[in-house]
Amino acid sequence: MIRLPDPKPDVLAKRDAVIAGLRAAVADDEGVIADRISLKPYETDGLSAYRQMPLAVALPSTTEEVAAIMRFCHANGVRVVPRGAGTSLSGGALPMADAVVVGLMRMNQILDINYPDRCATVQAGVTNIGITNAVSDEGFFYAPDPSSQLACMIGGNVNMNSGGAHCLKYGVTSNNLLGLKIVTVDGEILSIGGEHLDAAGYDWLGLLTGSEGQLALVTEITVRILRSPEGARAMLAGFASNEIAGECVDAIISSGIIPVALEFMDRPAIHACEAFAHAGYPLDAEAMLIIEVEGSVAEQDDLLARLTTICNRYNPVSMRVSQSAEESLAIWKGRKGAFGAIGRISPDYLCMDGVIPTSQLPAVLRRIQEMSDSYGLKVANIFHAGDGNLHPLIMFDANDPDSFHRAETFGADILKLCVEVGGCLTGEHGVGVEKRDLMPFQFAEHELEQQRRIKSAFDPDWLLNPSKVFPLRAPTAVPRAA
Amino acid sequence: MTPTEAEAAIAGQIAAARDPLLIRGAGTKFGMLRPVQAAGMISTAGLTGITLYAPKELIISARAGTPLHEIEAILAAHGQHLIAEPPDLSALLASPPNTQTLGGVVATNLSGPRRVAWGAMRDHVMGVRAVTGRGEVIHSGGRVLKNVTGLDLCKLLTGSHGTLGVMTEITLKVLPAPEAVGTIVIPGLEAEKAVAALSAALGSPYGVSGAAFLPAEAASWLPDRIAPGRSLTLVRIEDFAASVAYRSAKLMAELDLFGAVILDDAASRKLWARVRDVRLLPVMNGEGIWRISVRPSSGPGVLRSVPGAVGYLDWGGGMVWFAGAPTETTHRAIEAAARAAGGTWTLMRAPDALRSAVNVVPPEAAPLAAITRRVKRAMDPRGILNPGRIYSGL
């Protein structure tokens, strides 16, 4: 079990008073949850191996209610864990025994859509896909598309700086934001940015994005919306080895084409997805690429022809260029169902999220296979090949504590390997509690200390999501801003 | 990570400093924001050289003092480019051309016309090494394209004008340079109609990567007079040659652009370099220069609301460049115009007396200003790095 900071005894002791304070801050009687059965769904998130019941849950409906909650919690030294849909794969929304979970799912209103200025202002509890759905009739979309996009909420996306399969062209969350409304730890409501680009002064928008709920609560977000391309089409190509597929990725990037998606799957991932989705994936290939391009039909034809020529130079064991939107969907079907596919083979799996320089892919996959053999756990690899984001899916049995422990150690070894070859611990899932204790592999102590000081500048008493991102240490040693 | 010798030297200089330090790259942007009073100086002039270029990974790293044109040249040789198209403001800021450094461009977060579609400099800074005001060498980010490990100090340092740390090495995401460029030029529109056309173009599926409006006076600075005495509305497309031709034709047909002409590749490149480098405003008589960032549809109103100033619109209407009398009266009109439109302003050039007397960027709300002070102290506890550059007393 992951270690959490010791609960504050005084806060535990005044639980009833805390609940009363929250009820005073939230107008709706059902906006505060205090009984154990109703609290149960909040004890974990997408990293369900870790569980911890919170002190209470508050479900505000307005930014003003969030501010009232924060004023109360701040005045009473109560820790706060922000939560959106609870889809974090790194345990970003894992509660603490003495913490109030502030769930923003009731704040699910689209406040404004401004097509001439190509932006939309929404509350934090709107789902990622909900933004695209709200603007798709006019031909627009919100670009970052994490695979949890049906469920995950934009407030969580901002806090984790979520990515997706199409970041190579469209960027991640931070590249698609214009403004935020935030509530500070002491309950002040602040506007950051607006509907314009590049506000003068320090880039608070950039710093807050990906800050994992540790600097402020985000209640409203102004996102950029983009006009959808005329169309998109995918192709797939299977290769005889990871090395050859990797060389083909290099050749595509070098050709001047920026595919909107460039996904790589290794043999175990191909087999798992094919068995699940019957997408027609090449079972004789060691590695497979899904490449998607955008534009008019003629532009798609031209780009797919160029890509076919490139792929042919690497003797593909199979290649299929979709001729229609339906065929493209079929190609994507297996990839999009990857988590379900792995879930069918193995009841439990860990989805890792390292990043590596793309040139290191073959070597890294070889090392992962060696580790898989030595840990005795199967692994399948899915890779956003354009941007180096590697998702090894480690299969284990949660009923066997030893299997879970080996899976965790295996995962940590993979992430250390990512750092060793010049990459990083996390590309889009965040550090959370999951990778917290690996941070010293990527940062020296004085660098972590510098980041802690920035957190302290926003949250001097470390009340906001304090058990995440930074390795724990004695509470007395937590630095305060000078 | 181990500090390089040069980083250790800068760290030592900062640790030993008792008085404020001016942070200098090539010194081309001292005219921006507020003047800094400092006894000492830290120069990144000696920190030069490209340290990593992996074209197949779309990544380039260079020391902060590397002249930007050296980076642009090596990228061009490999068919790649800087995504944000950073400007060379030397004509505007009366500094020598082609000397600005990578560190200077990142520290000021300056982006060109392509920003409207492809992001700002800050969006492509993947990694930074810097010496803090504590004299410690830190890094944030790395040399990969996706990274959410820890707080994003790359974003914090980008655009911080040397007030939080001295950047020593920067890693940028780069992309393939487009094969061809084309521009649709619509003469004679008034500002509202022009921005409506730009919005329609940017809201089309045709991948517009530049959208500007030049009133007649700004257009008169162009060496090739396209439609003398008339305003010009400019829409750029960059892609493979066949796509540029196809997309220009689609836009012309769909947007009902009466009287529009299409500029070829060479003419387009020349034109957009001028828009990028703000060589469309009077600067000979000591004019003050401001830029205002607003939602694009507010651009035309802002453009009209500063008496005596002349300007033009970039970023689809959202970036307003102004030249006017360098006086508090003009500055107050700029502030009022930006505020009324819910946007922000930056004083880019003015005599020291004016730069010292006014808010060169909007003041922050009190609770945010308190956070700003604490973050500054967290990075630079003795307040010795470029003090007063952005905000008075900070």
PDB file of N, CA and C in Angstrom, chain B residues 289-356:
ATOM      1  N   ILE B 289       5.780  51.897 -28.991  1.00  0.00           N
ATOM      2  CA  ILE B 289       5.177  50.715 -29.624  1.00  0.00           C
ATOM      3  C   ILE B 289       4.512  49.866 -28.536  1.00  0.00           C
ATOM      4  N   TRP B 290       3.267  49.481 -28.797  1.00  0.00           N
ATOM      5  CA  TRP B 290       2.522  48.625 -27.871  1.00  0.00           C
ATOM      6  C   TRP B 290       1.968  47.429 -28.636  1.00  0.00           C
ATOM      7  N   ARG B 291       1.720  46.357 -27.885  1.00  0.00           N
ATOM      8  CA  ARG B 291       0.874  45.330 -28.482  1.00  0.00           C
ATOM      9  C   ARG B 291      -0.221  44.952 -27.491  1.00  0.00           C
ATOM     10  N   ILE B 292      -1.384  44.677 -28.036  1.00  0.00           N
ATOM     11  CA  ILE B 292      -2.547  44.327 -27.225  1.00  0.00           C
ATOM     12  C   ILE B 292      -3.042  42.975 -27.707  1.00  0.00           C
ATOM     13  N   SER B 293      -3.279  42.073 -26.767  1.00  0.00           N
ATOM     14  CA  SER B 293      -3.830  40.769 -27.120  1.00  0.00           C
ATOM     15  C   SER B 293      -5.273  40.702 -26.637  1.00  0.00           C
ATOM     16  N   VAL B 294      -6.195  40.481 -27.560  1.00  0.00           N
ATOM     17  CA  VAL B 294      -7.627  40.420 -27.247  1.00  0.00           C
ATOM     18  C   VAL B 294      -8.254  39.277 -28.032  1.00  0.00           C
ATOM     19  N   ARG B 295      -9.531  38.975 -27.724  1.00  0.00           N
ATOM     20  CA  ARG B 295     -10.237  38.033 -28.590  1.00  0.00           C
ATOM     21  C   ARG B 295     -10.303  38.664 -29.977  1.00  0.00           C
ATOM     22  N   PRO B 296     -10.147  37.854 -31.030  1.00  0.00           N
ATOM     23  CA  PRO B 296     -10.013  38.427 -32.372  1.00  0.00           C
ATOM     24  C   PRO B 296     -11.139  39.378 -32.757  1.00  0.00           C
ATOM     25  N   SER B 297     -12.385  39.058 -32.362  1.00  0.00           N
ATOM     26  CA  SER B 297     -13.496  39.914 -32.796  1.00  0.00           C
ATOM     27  C   SER B 297     -13.445  41.297 -32.158  1.00  0.00           C
ATOM     28  N   SER B 298     -12.628  41.455 -31.093  1.00  0.00           N
ATOM     29  CA  SER B 298     -12.485  42.777 -30.474  1.00  0.00           C
ATOM     30  C   SER B 298     -11.398  43.608 -31.146  1.00  0.00           C
ATOM     31  N   GLY B 299     -10.600  42.990 -32.001  1.00  0.00           N
ATOM     32  CA  GLY B 299      -9.466  43.681 -32.617  1.00  0.00           C
ATOM     33  C   GLY B 299      -9.840  44.966 -33.341  1.00  0.00           C
ATOM     34  N   PRO B 300     -10.871  44.944 -34.210  1.00  0.00           N
ATOM     35  CA  PRO B 300     -11.200  46.172 -34.948  1.00  0.00           C
ATOM     36  C   PRO B 300     -11.560  47.336 -34.035  1.00  0.00           C
ATOM     37  N   GLY B 301     -12.334  47.063 -32.975  1.00  0.00           N
ATOM     38  CA  GLY B 301     -12.703  48.125 -32.046  1.00  0.00           C
ATOM     39  C   GLY B 301     -11.480  48.705 -31.353  1.00  0.00           C
ATOM     40  N   VAL B 302     -10.581  47.827 -30.933  1.00  0.00           N
ATOM     41  CA  VAL B 302      -9.358  48.287 -30.273  1.00  0.00           C
ATOM     42  C   VAL B 302      -8.537  49.140 -31.231  1.00  0.00           C
ATOM     43  N   LEU B 303      -8.465  48.706 -32.476  1.00  0.00           N
ATOM     44  CA  LEU B 303      -7.645  49.403 -33.471  1.00  0.00           C
ATOM     45  C   LEU B 303      -8.077  50.857 -33.647  1.00  0.00           C
ATOM     46  N   ARG B 304      -9.369  51.116 -33.450  1.00  0.00           N
ATOM     47  CA  ARG B 304      -9.914  52.468 -33.642  1.00  0.00           C
ATOM     48  C   ARG B 304      -9.864  53.318 -32.391  1.00  0.00           C
ATOM     49  N   SER B 305      -9.551  52.707 -31.242  1.00  0.00           N
ATOM     50  CA  SER B 305      -9.852  53.393 -29.984  1.00  0.00           C
ATOM     51  C   SER B 305      -8.668  54.126 -29.368  1.00  0.00           C
ATOM     52  N   VAL B 306      -7.550  54.181 -30.053  1.00  0.00           N
ATOM     53  CA  VAL B 306      -6.405  54.906 -29.498  1.00  0.00           C
ATOM     54  C   VAL B 306      -6.106  56.099 -30.393  1.00  0.00           C
ATOM     55  N   PRO B 307      -6.543  57.288 -29.958  1.00  0.00           N
ATOM     56  CA  PRO B 307      -6.404  58.470 -30.815  1.00  0.00           C
ATOM     57  C   PRO B 307      -4.934  58.729 -31.156  1.00  0.00           C
ATOM     58  N   GLY B 308      -4.684  59.003 -32.416  1.00  0.00           N
ATOM     59  CA  GLY B 308      -3.337  59.384 -32.831  1.00  0.00           C
ATOM     60  C   GLY B 308      -2.405  58.218 -33.061  1.00  0.00           C
ATOM     61  N   ALA B 309      -2.820  57.006 -32.721  1.00  0.00           N
ATOM     62  CA  ALA B 309      -1.934  55.857 -32.917  1.00  0.00           C
ATOM     63  C   ALA B 309      -2.316  55.139 -34.212  1.00  0.00           C
ATOM     64  N   VAL B 310      -1.326  54.519 -34.840  1.00  0.00           N
ATOM     65  CA  VAL B 310      -1.614  53.705 -36.024  1.00  0.00           C
ATOM     66  C   VAL B 310      -1.236  52.267 -35.716  1.00  0.00           C
ATOM     67  N   GLY B 311      -1.893  51.330 -36.377  1.00  0.00           N
ATOM     68  CA  GLY B 311      -1.602  49.946 -36.035  1.00  0.00           C
ATOM     69  C   GLY B 311      -2.049  48.970 -37.089  1.00  0.00           C
ATOM     70  N   TYR B 312      -1.924  47.709 -36.770  1.00  0.00           N
ATOM     71  CA  TYR B 312      -2.443  46.649 -37.634  1.00  0.00           C
ATOM     72  C   TYR B 312      -2.756  45.429 -36.789  1.00  0.00           C
ATOM     73  N   LEU B 313      -3.449  44.482 -37.388  1.00  0.00           N
ATOM     74  CA  LEU B 313      -3.911  43.291 -36.664  1.00  0.00           C
ATOM     75  C   LEU B 313      -3.224  42.030 -37.190  1.00  0.00           C
ATOM     76  N   ASP B 314      -2.754  41.201 -36.278  1.00  0.00           N
ATOM     77  CA  ASP B 314      -2.268  39.871 -36.636  1.00  0.00           C
ATOM     78  C   ASP B 314      -3.129  38.856 -35.855  1.00  0.00           C
ATOM     79  N   TRP B 315      -2.771  37.589 -35.936  1.00  0.00           N
ATOM     80  CA  TRP B 315      -3.439  36.527 -35.185  1.00  0.00           C
ATOM     81  C   TRP B 315      -4.959  36.567 -35.361  1.00  0.00           C
ATOM     82  N   GLY B 316      -5.386  36.772 -36.595  1.00  0.00           N
ATOM     83  CA  GLY B 316      -6.806  36.745 -36.896  1.00  0.00           C
ATOM     84  C   GLY B 316      -7.574  37.944 -36.366  1.00  0.00           C
ATOM     85  N   GLY B 317      -6.856  38.940 -35.880  1.00  0.00           N
ATOM     86  CA  GLY B 317      -7.476  40.121 -35.291  1.00  0.00           C
ATOM     87  C   GLY B 317      -7.166  40.260 -33.815  1.00  0.00           C
ATOM     88  N   GLY B 318      -6.625  39.201 -33.207  1.00  0.00           N
ATOM     89  CA  GLY B 318      -6.416  39.178 -31.764  1.00  0.00           C
ATOM     90  C   GLY B 318      -5.132  39.846 -31.290  1.00  0.00           C
ATOM     91  N   MET B 319      -4.196  40.108 -32.189  1.00  0.00           N
ATOM     92  CA  MET B 319      -2.960  40.786 -31.806  1.00  0.00           C
ATOM     93  C   MET B 319      -2.926  42.145 -32.487  1.00  0.00           C
ATOM     94  N   VAL B 320      -3.002  43.204 -31.664  1.00  0.00           N
ATOM     95  CA  VAL B 320      -3.028  44.558 -32.206  1.00  0.00           C
ATOM     96  C   VAL B 320      -1.676  45.199 -31.957  1.00  0.00           C
ATOM     97  N   TRP B 321      -0.996  45.574 -33.014  1.00  0.00           N
ATOM     98  CA  TRP B 321       0.261  46.315 -32.891  1.00  0.00           C
ATOM     99  C   TRP B 321      -0.023  47.792 -33.092  1.00  0.00           C
ATOM    100  N   PHE B 322       0.557  48.616 -32.228  1.00  0.00           N
ATOM    101  CA  PHE B 322       0.309  50.055 -32.274  1.00  0.00           C
ATOM    102  C   PHE B 322       1.616  50.828 -32.249  1.00  0.00           C
ATOM    103  N   ALA B 323       1.657  51.915 -33.023  1.00  0.00           N
ATOM    104  CA  ALA B 323       2.710  52.923 -32.861  1.00  0.00           C
ATOM    105  C   ALA B 323       2.025  54.242 -32.565  1.00  0.00           C
ATOM    106  N   GLY B 324       2.546  54.993 -31.606  1.00  0.00           N
ATOM    107  CA  GLY B 324       1.924  56.274 -31.269  1.00  0.00           C
ATOM    108  C   GLY B 324       2.892  57.136 -30.474  1.00  0.00           C
ATOM    109  N   ALA B 325       2.424  58.326 -30.145  1.00  0.00           N
ATOM    110  CA  ALA B 325       3.271  59.235 -29.368  1.00  0.00           C
ATOM    111  C   ALA B 325       3.620  58.569 -28.041  1.00  0.00           C
ATOM    112  N   PRO B 326       4.912  58.584 -27.671  1.00  0.00           N
ATOM    113  CA  PRO B 326       5.320  57.878 -26.450  1.00  0.00           C
ATOM    114  C   PRO B 326       4.987  58.681 -25.203  1.00  0.00           C
ATOM    115  N   THR B 327       3.694  58.805 -24.930  1.00  0.00           N
ATOM    116  CA  THR B 327       3.261  59.628 -23.805  1.00  0.00           C
ATOM    117  C   THR B 327       2.332  58.835 -22.901  1.00  0.00           C
ATOM    118  N   GLU B 328       2.164  59.346 -21.690  1.00  0.00           N
ATOM    119  CA  GLU B 328       1.236  58.684 -20.771  1.00  0.00           C
ATOM    120  C   GLU B 328      -0.186  58.718 -21.301  1.00  0.00           C
ATOM    121  N   THR B 329      -0.520  59.754 -22.052  1.00  0.00           N
ATOM    122  CA  THR B 329      -1.868  59.843 -22.620  1.00  0.00           C
ATOM    123  C   THR B 329      -2.124  58.661 -23.554  1.00  0.00           C
ATOM    124  N   THR B 330      -1.164  58.421 -24.468  1.00  0.00           N
ATOM    125  CA  THR B 330      -1.347  57.284 -25.369  1.00  0.00           C
ATOM    126  C   THR B 330      -1.415  55.997 -24.560  1.00  0.00           C
ATOM    127  N   HIS B 331      -0.506  55.863 -23.590  1.00  0.00           N
ATOM    128  CA  HIS B 331      -0.464  54.626 -22.821  1.00  0.00           C
ATOM    129  C   HIS B 331      -1.778  54.377 -22.102  1.00  0.00           C
ATOM    130  N   ARG B 332      -2.346  55.444 -21.540  1.00  0.00           N
ATOM    131  CA  ARG B 332      -3.616  55.255 -20.830  1.00  0.00           C
ATOM    132  C   ARG B 332      -4.721  54.837 -21.792  1.00  0.00           C
ATOM    133  N   ALA B 333      -4.684  55.359 -23.013  1.00  0.00           N
ATOM    134  CA  ALA B 333      -5.683  54.955 -24.014  1.00  0.00           C
ATOM    135  C   ALA B 333      -5.494  53.481 -24.383  1.00  0.00           C
ATOM    136  N   ILE B 334      -4.242  53.048 -24.459  1.00  0.00           N
ATOM    137  CA  ILE B 334      -3.939  51.639 -24.751  1.00  0.00           C
ATOM    138  C   ILE B 334      -4.496  50.761 -23.627  1.00  0.00           C
ATOM    139  N   GLU B 335      -4.203  51.143 -22.394  1.00  0.00           N
ATOM    140  CA  GLU B 335      -4.698  50.378 -21.237  1.00  0.00           C
ATOM    141  C   GLU B 335      -6.215  50.274 -21.269  1.00  0.00           C
ATOM    142  N   ALA B 336      -6.856  51.419 -21.520  1.00  0.00           N
ATOM    143  CA  ALA B 336      -8.327  51.442 -21.504  1.00  0.00           C
ATOM    144  C   ALA B 336      -8.883  50.548 -22.604  1.00  0.00           C
ATOM    145  N   ALA B 337      -8.264  50.602 -23.773  1.00  0.00           N
ATOM    146  CA  ALA B 337      -8.755  49.801 -24.902  1.00  0.00           C
ATOM    147  C   ALA B 337      -8.615  48.312 -24.595  1.00  0.00           C
ATOM    148  N   ALA B 338      -7.470  47.932 -24.033  1.00  0.00           N
ATOM    149  CA  ALA B 338      -7.245  46.521 -23.724  1.00  0.00           C
ATOM    150  C   ALA B 338      -8.210  46.056 -22.644  1.00  0.00           C
ATOM    151  N   ARG B 339      -8.373  46.883 -21.615  1.00  0.00           N
ATOM    152  CA  ARG B 339      -9.282  46.514 -20.515  1.00  0.00           C
ATOM    153  C   ARG B 339     -10.699  46.353 -21.000  1.00  0.00           C
ATOM    154  N   ALA B 340     -11.140  47.323 -21.805  1.00  0.00           N
ATOM    155  CA  ALA B 340     -12.525  47.291 -22.280  1.00  0.00           C
ATOM    156  C   ALA B 340     -12.792  46.019 -23.077  1.00  0.00           C
ATOM    157  N   ALA B 341     -11.758  45.497 -23.718  1.00  0.00           N
ATOM    158  CA  ALA B 341     -11.935  44.303 -24.554  1.00  0.00           C
ATOM    159  C   ALA B 341     -11.573  43.024 -23.803  1.00  0.00           C
ATOM    160  N   GLY B 342     -11.268  43.134 -22.508  1.00  0.00           N
ATOM    161  CA  GLY B 342     -10.930  41.947 -21.720  1.00  0.00           C
ATOM    162  C   GLY B 342      -9.601  41.327 -22.102  1.00  0.00           C
ATOM    163  N   GLY B 343      -8.682  42.151 -22.603  1.00  0.00           N
ATOM    164  CA  GLY B 343      -7.383  41.618 -23.030  1.00  0.00           C
ATOM    165  C   GLY B 343      -6.221  42.193 -22.243  1.00  0.00           C
ATOM    166  N   THR B 344      -5.027  42.021 -22.759  1.00  0.00           N
ATOM    167  CA  THR B 344      -3.826  42.502 -22.065  1.00  0.00           C
ATOM    168  C   THR B 344      -2.966  43.329 -23.009  1.00  0.00           C
ATOM    169  N   TRP B 345      -2.114  44.162 -22.405  1.00  0.00           N
ATOM    170  CA  TRP B 345      -1.212  44.991 -23.205  1.00  0.00           C
ATOM    171  C   TRP B 345       0.228  44.752 -22.788  1.00  0.00           C
ATOM    172  N   THR B 346       1.138  45.083 -23.701  1.00  0.00           N
ATOM    173  CA  THR B 346       2.561  45.064 -23.395  1.00  0.00           C
ATOM    174  C   THR B 346       3.188  46.294 -24.034  1.00  0.00           C
ATOM    175  N   LEU B 347       3.918  47.061 -23.218  1.00  0.00           N
ATOM    176  CA  LEU B 347       4.653  48.206 -23.766  1.00  0.00           C
ATOM    177  C   LEU B 347       5.968  47.670 -24.334  1.00  0.00           C
ATOM    178  N   MET B 348       6.113  47.751 -25.641  1.00  0.00           N
ATOM    179  CA  MET B 348       7.252  47.140 -26.316  1.00  0.00           C
ATOM    180  C   MET B 348       8.422  48.105 -26.466  1.00  0.00           C
ATOM    181  N   ARG B 349       8.123  49.406 -26.563  1.00  0.00           N
ATOM    182  CA  ARG B 349       9.197  50.369 -26.784  1.00  0.00           C
ATOM    183  C   ARG B 349       8.729  51.738 -26.345  1.00  0.00           C
ATOM    184  N   ALA B 350       9.552  52.425 -25.585  1.00  0.00           N
ATOM    185  CA  ALA B 350       9.241  53.794 -25.158  1.00  0.00           C
ATOM    186  C   ALA B 350      10.477  54.343 -24.453  1.00  0.00           C
ATOM    187  N   PRO B 351      10.558  55.663 -24.296  1.00  0.00           N
ATOM    188  CA  PRO B 351      11.668  56.214 -23.511  1.00  0.00           C
ATOM    189  C   PRO B 351      11.631  55.681 -22.077  1.00  0.00           C
ATOM    190  N   ASP B 352      12.820  55.591 -21.448  1.00  0.00           N
ATOM    191  CA  ASP B 352      12.907  55.022 -20.093  1.00  0.00           C
ATOM    192  C   ASP B 352      11.937  55.688 -19.113  1.00  0.00           C
ATOM    193  N   ALA B 353      11.757  56.987 -19.245  1.00  0.00           N
ATOM    194  CA  ALA B 353      10.904  57.690 -18.277  1.00  0.00           C
ATOM    195  C   ALA B 353       9.478  57.145 -18.322  1.00  0.00           C
ATOM    196  N   LEU B 354       8.978  56.920 -19.536  1.00  0.00           N
ATOM    197  CA  LEU B 354       7.614  56.386 -19.644  1.00  0.00           C
ATOM    198  C   LEU B 354       7.576  54.940 -19.176  1.00  0.00           C
ATOM    199  N   ARG B 355       8.568  54.156 -19.586  1.00  0.00           N
ATOM    200  CA  ARG B 355       8.603  52.730 -19.211  1.00  0.00           C
ATOM    201  C   ARG B 355       8.640  52.558 -17.698  1.00  0.00           C
ATOM    202  N   SER B 356       9.301  53.511 -17.013  1.00  0.00           N
ATOM    203  CA  SER B 356       9.411  53.403 -15.559  1.00  0.00           C
ATOM    204  C   SER B 356       8.146  53.874 -14.859  1.00  0.00           C
TER     205      SER B 356
END
